Tab-separated table of C-alpha atoms in Angstrom:
chain	number	residue	atom	x	y	z
A	96	MET	CA	91.869	109.447	98.472
A	97	ILE	CA	92.693	106.962	96.200
A	98	VAL	CA	95.052	104.034	96.961
A	99	ASN	CA	96.000	100.368	95.765
A	100	ALA	CA	95.874	97.517	97.609
A	101	THR	CA	99.679	96.704	97.857
A	102	ASP	CA	100.080	100.337	98.679
A	103	LEU	CA	98.018	99.964	101.269
A	104	LYS	CA	99.372	96.241	102.794
A	105	ASN	CA	103.026	98.472	102.378
A	106	ASN	CA	102.443	101.750	104.468
A	107	LEU	CA	99.179	100.735	106.465
A	108	GLY	CA	100.207	103.073	109.352
A	109	LYS	CA	100.556	106.387	107.183
A	110	TYR	CA	96.966	105.580	105.479
A	111	LEU	CA	95.636	105.008	109.002
A	112	ARG	CA	96.514	108.661	109.988
A	113	ALA	CA	95.333	109.899	106.580
A	114	VAL	CA	92.189	108.474	107.169
A	115	GLU	CA	91.472	111.264	110.141
A	116	ARG	CA	91.365	113.725	107.268
A	117	GLU	CA	89.605	112.140	104.350
A	118	ASP	CA	88.290	108.684	103.557
A	119	VAL	CA	90.800	106.387	101.379
A	120	ILE	CA	89.686	104.362	98.784
A	121	ILE	CA	91.159	101.057	98.074
A	122	THR	CA	91.819	99.430	94.672
A	123	SER	CA	92.563	96.110	93.564
A	124	ASN	CA	93.550	95.681	89.366
A	125	GLY	CA	91.766	99.073	88.804
A	126	ARG	CA	88.683	98.132	90.638
A	127	LYS	CA	87.414	99.954	93.789
A	128	ILE	CA	87.099	97.436	96.498
A	129	ALA	CA	86.747	98.872	99.741
A	130	LYS	CA	86.716	102.149	101.813
A	131	LEU	CA	88.440	103.306	104.862
A	132	THR	CA	86.810	105.839	107.036
A	133	VAL	CA	86.891	107.213	110.103
A	134	TYR	CA	84.829	105.675	112.962
A	135	THR	CA	82.080	107.699	114.447
A	136	GLU	CA	79.235	106.742	117.031
A	137	GLU	CA	77.463	107.571	113.357
A	138	TYR	CA	78.140	103.888	112.678
A	139	ALA	CA	77.471	102.211	115.724
A	140	ALA	CA	74.222	103.028	116.213
A	141	ASP	CA	73.003	102.348	112.643
A	142	PRO	CA	73.198	99.067	111.131
A	143	ALA	CA	72.948	99.494	107.438
A	144	LEU	CA	76.163	101.405	107.794
A	145	THR	CA	77.803	99.124	109.999
A	146	ASN	CA	77.313	96.115	108.037
A	147	GLU	CA	78.485	97.920	105.249
A	148	THR	CA	81.646	98.690	106.469
A	149	VAL	CA	82.165	94.946	108.031
A	150	LYS	CA	81.432	93.977	103.955
A	151	GLU	CA	83.928	96.302	102.923
A	152	LYS	CA	86.864	95.306	105.703
A	153	ALA	CA	86.165	91.554	104.560
A	154	GLU	CA	86.683	92.546	100.874
A	155	ALA	CA	89.923	94.226	102.164
A	156	TYR	CA	92.190	91.155	102.961
A	157	SER	CA	95.037	93.154	101.968
A	158	LEU	CA	95.261	94.980	105.610
A	159	PHE	CA	97.658	92.256	106.552
A	160	PRO	CA	100.158	91.835	107.249
A	161	ARG	CA	98.498	93.126	110.882
A	162	GLU	CA	100.195	92.497	114.180
A	163	ALA	CA	97.692	89.715	116.444
A	164	THR	CA	97.967	87.754	119.072
A	165	PHE	CA	98.301	83.370	118.866
A	166	GLU	CA	94.546	82.764	119.905
A	167	GLU	CA	93.756	85.777	117.113
A	168	PHE	CA	95.729	84.158	114.368
A	169	LEU	CA	93.904	80.709	114.901
A	170	GLN	CA	90.337	81.604	115.431
A	171	LEU	CA	91.063	83.992	111.619
A	172	SER	CA	92.076	80.704	110.235
A	173	GLU	CA	90.504	78.194	111.517
A	174	HIS	CA	87.052	79.667	110.524
A	175	GLY	CA	88.299	81.338	107.259
A	176	GLU	CA	88.925	79.877	103.637
A	177	ASP	CA	92.238	81.839	102.975
A	178	ARG	CA	95.668	80.898	104.347
A	179	TYR	CA	97.545	82.729	106.343
A	180	GLU	CA	101.278	82.321	107.959
A	181	TYR	CA	101.940	83.555	111.638
A	182	ILE	CA	105.511	84.751	112.087
A	183	ASP	CA	106.996	86.537	115.556
A	184	GLY	CA	103.097	88.195	116.253
A	185	VAL	CA	102.575	89.023	112.547
A	186	ILE	CA	99.648	87.290	110.582
A	187	TYR	CA	100.583	87.617	106.639
A	188	PHE	CA	98.073	86.796	103.890
A	189	LEU	CA	98.973	83.970	101.500
A	190	ALA	CA	98.029	85.212	98.191
A	191	THR	CA	97.390	82.777	95.324
A	192	PRO	CA	100.344	81.253	93.633
A	193	LYS	CA	101.221	82.310	90.047
A	194	THR	CA	101.742	80.106	87.111
A	195	THR	CA	105.686	79.851	87.230
A	196	HIS	CA	105.771	79.354	90.881
A	197	GLN	CA	103.407	76.210	90.719
A	198	GLN	CA	105.585	74.881	87.814
A	199	VAL	CA	108.774	75.226	89.725
A	200	LEU	CA	107.043	73.474	92.535
A	201	GLY	CA	105.723	70.437	90.413
A	202	GLU	CA	109.421	70.219	89.018
A	203	LEU	CA	111.157	70.216	92.202
A	204	PHE	CA	108.610	68.059	93.782
A	205	GLY	CA	108.735	65.565	91.216
A	206	ASN	CA	112.600	65.388	91.585
A	207	PHE	CA	111.896	65.295	95.538
A	208	TYR	CA	109.160	62.258	95.150
A	209	ASN	CA	111.701	60.371	93.187
A	210	TRP	CA	114.786	60.273	95.402
A	211	PHE	CA	112.810	59.614	98.308
A	212	SER	CA	110.869	56.821	96.989
A	213	GLY	CA	111.615	54.173	99.328
A	214	LYS	CA	113.452	56.386	102.243
A	215	LYS	CA	112.293	57.057	105.966
A	216	CYS	CA	111.770	60.771	104.996
A	217	ARG	CA	109.111	62.025	102.944
A	218	PRO	CA	108.404	65.692	100.757
A	219	LEU	CA	105.345	67.152	101.308
A	220	LEU	CA	103.814	70.034	99.450
A	221	ALA	CA	101.904	73.063	100.626
A	222	PRO	CA	99.349	73.687	101.755
A	223	TYR	CA	100.379	72.333	105.073
A	224	ASP	CA	101.101	73.764	108.548
A	225	ILE	CA	104.165	74.039	110.175
A	226	THR	CA	104.712	75.006	113.789
A	227	LEU	CA	107.819	76.424	114.430
A	228	LYS	CA	108.579	77.623	118.087
A	229	ARG	CA	111.416	79.930	119.024
A	230	ASN	CA	110.792	79.486	122.616
A	231	ALA	CA	107.213	78.509	124.905
A	232	GLU	CA	105.656	82.373	124.251
A	233	ASN	CA	106.975	82.645	120.804
A	234	ILE	CA	104.661	80.162	118.526
A	235	ASN	CA	105.128	80.537	114.867
A	236	ILE	CA	103.075	78.692	111.924
A	237	VAL	CA	103.955	78.332	108.023
A	238	GLN	CA	103.203	76.948	105.492
A	239	PRO	CA	106.604	76.446	103.392
A	240	ASP	CA	106.304	75.556	99.119
A	241	LEU	CA	108.329	72.016	99.885
A	242	MET	CA	109.299	70.248	102.829
A	243	VAL	CA	111.239	67.009	103.420
A	244	ILE	CA	109.781	65.746	106.979
A	245	CYS	CA	111.741	62.458	108.661
A	246	ASP	CA	110.024	61.684	111.897
A	247	LEU	CA	106.179	62.240	110.237
A	248	GLU	CA	104.585	59.143	112.293
A	249	ASP	CA	106.502	60.037	115.564
A	250	LYS	CA	105.197	63.749	115.752
A	251	LEU	CA	101.961	63.687	114.495
A	252	ASN	CA	99.020	64.967	117.330
A	253	GLU	CA	95.611	63.804	118.237
A	254	LYS	CA	94.357	66.212	115.289
A	255	ASP	CA	96.766	64.628	112.612
A	256	SER	CA	98.854	67.624	112.559
A	257	TYR	CA	102.448	67.283	112.592
A	258	MET	CA	104.135	69.089	115.526
A	259	GLY	CA	108.136	68.508	114.718
A	260	VAL	CA	110.669	70.151	112.960
A	261	PRO	CA	111.151	69.408	109.184
A	262	SER	CA	114.926	68.653	108.064
A	263	LEU	CA	114.532	70.790	104.653
A	264	LEU	CA	112.302	73.134	103.746
A	265	VAL	CA	112.041	74.852	100.113
A	266	GLU	CA	110.295	78.162	99.760
A	267	ILE	CA	110.142	79.623	95.754
A	268	LEU	CA	110.084	83.271	95.806
A	269	SER	CA	107.395	85.791	94.442
A	270	GLU	CA	106.740	89.198	93.970
A	271	SER	CA	104.283	89.365	97.347
A	272	SER	CA	106.847	86.984	99.183
A	273	ARG	CA	110.716	88.061	98.439
A	274	GLY	CA	111.122	89.948	101.931
A	275	LYS	CA	109.443	87.476	104.280
A	276	ASP	CA	111.005	84.293	102.402
A	277	ALA	CA	114.791	85.541	102.131
A	278	VAL	CA	114.911	87.500	105.526
A	279	LYS	CA	112.062	86.876	107.980
A	280	LYS	CA	111.787	82.888	107.508
A	281	LEU	CA	115.551	82.536	107.089
A	282	ASP	CA	116.070	83.623	110.688
A	283	LEU	CA	113.146	81.825	111.977
A	284	TYR	CA	114.236	78.788	110.135
A	285	MET	CA	117.705	78.579	111.377
A	286	SER	CA	116.676	79.700	115.266
A	287	THR	CA	114.394	76.865	115.608
A	288	GLY	CA	116.033	73.383	114.287
A	289	VAL	CA	115.261	73.209	110.732
A	290	LYS	CA	118.730	71.925	109.040
A	291	GLU	CA	118.695	72.911	105.662
A	292	TYR	CA	116.460	75.761	103.588
A	293	TRP	CA	116.541	76.097	100.295
A	294	ILE	CA	115.504	79.377	98.594
A	295	VAL	CA	114.673	79.224	95.118
A	296	ASN	CA	114.111	82.392	92.811
A	297	PRO	CA	112.404	81.845	89.457
A	298	PHE	CA	113.278	85.458	88.590
A	299	ASN	CA	116.735	85.373	88.740
A	300	ARG	CA	116.535	81.414	87.831
A	301	GLU	CA	119.001	80.879	91.107
A	302	VAL	CA	118.956	78.603	94.136
A	303	THR	CA	120.292	79.858	97.408
A	304	LEU	CA	120.589	76.299	99.993
A	305	PHE	CA	122.145	77.375	103.393
A	306	LEU	CA	122.966	75.005	106.054
A	307	PHE	CA	122.226	75.802	109.941
A	308	GLU	CA	123.986	74.519	112.868
A	309	ASN	CA	123.551	75.873	116.488
A	310	ASN	CA	121.120	78.555	115.067
A	311	ASP	CA	123.310	80.130	112.807
A	312	VAL	CA	124.239	79.160	108.901
A	313	LEU	CA	127.266	77.078	108.754
A	314	LYS	CA	127.435	77.216	104.830
A	315	ASN	CA	125.532	78.768	102.114
A	316	THR	CA	126.011	78.234	97.976
A	317	THR	CA	124.150	79.935	95.434
A	318	TYR	CA	123.762	77.695	92.190
A	319	LYS	CA	122.500	79.320	88.682
A	320	ASN	CA	122.354	78.898	85.196
A	321	ASN	CA	122.751	75.077	84.273
A	322	GLU	CA	124.647	73.939	87.375
A	323	THR	CA	122.982	70.929	89.612
A	324	VAL	CA	122.196	71.588	92.967
A	325	SER	CA	123.287	69.397	95.566
A	326	SER	CA	121.833	69.081	99.315
A	327	TYR	CA	124.099	69.421	102.420
A	328	ILE	CA	122.554	67.069	104.273
A	329	PHE	CA	121.090	64.417	101.816
A	330	GLU	CA	123.892	63.031	100.259
A	331	GLY	CA	123.027	62.246	96.979
A	332	LEU	CA	120.191	64.283	96.384
A	333	LYS	CA	120.663	66.758	93.298
A	334	VAL	CA	118.704	68.823	91.277
A	335	ASP	CA	119.282	70.338	87.526
A	336	LEU	CA	118.344	73.689	87.780
A	337	LYS	CA	117.919	73.603	83.578
A	338	SER	CA	115.165	70.985	84.870
A	339	ILE	CA	112.931	72.912	86.860
A	340	PHE	CA	113.467	76.833	85.301
């Protein structure tokens, strides 16, 4: 059986069951990159087969998202070069952004940088880990595309990592992150003290703003066409859509 990496990622359970009947060959951009096969004692006894399996698994980054403990996530993220997020016990692989995504991010950051210049609050760009806790047991680590932090110096730990909650977060949708940004992150940010969340949709050329209060959505507004986005919590922070799309 041959499947592409995206199909495997979206239907991992299905193919883990299918591998009991036949090997599953994984492709990416039309190229065969890895193979899922049933584990047997033959693999445990043969170093050559074991090494080959490890190599194939290392290439198959598409096995994410997957459930893991927080300790497993830390081990993966601290000892690898790839970028990951950890939300409600699930690890998500962060793909390399496309050109449109980076252009929109650059324009937005330029607007934010100019407006916040000389002010207490600071805009920062990904990659930058943000730790958000629903409770003591539910720890999440995300990398928003753009964030505004108003207590940076007060919330840095001994490792120079920020451990507070940003006032405003921005996510720019991509094909691989639509569902996570629009649903999972919306709920996470709403539940952990973020005040304002921007979802930027370059496909529809729209920006939707959410104002959170008491773990709920107090207001939300969608801007499109040539409208001007106006922040809820930072009076005077405005972005013309025609300047970012």
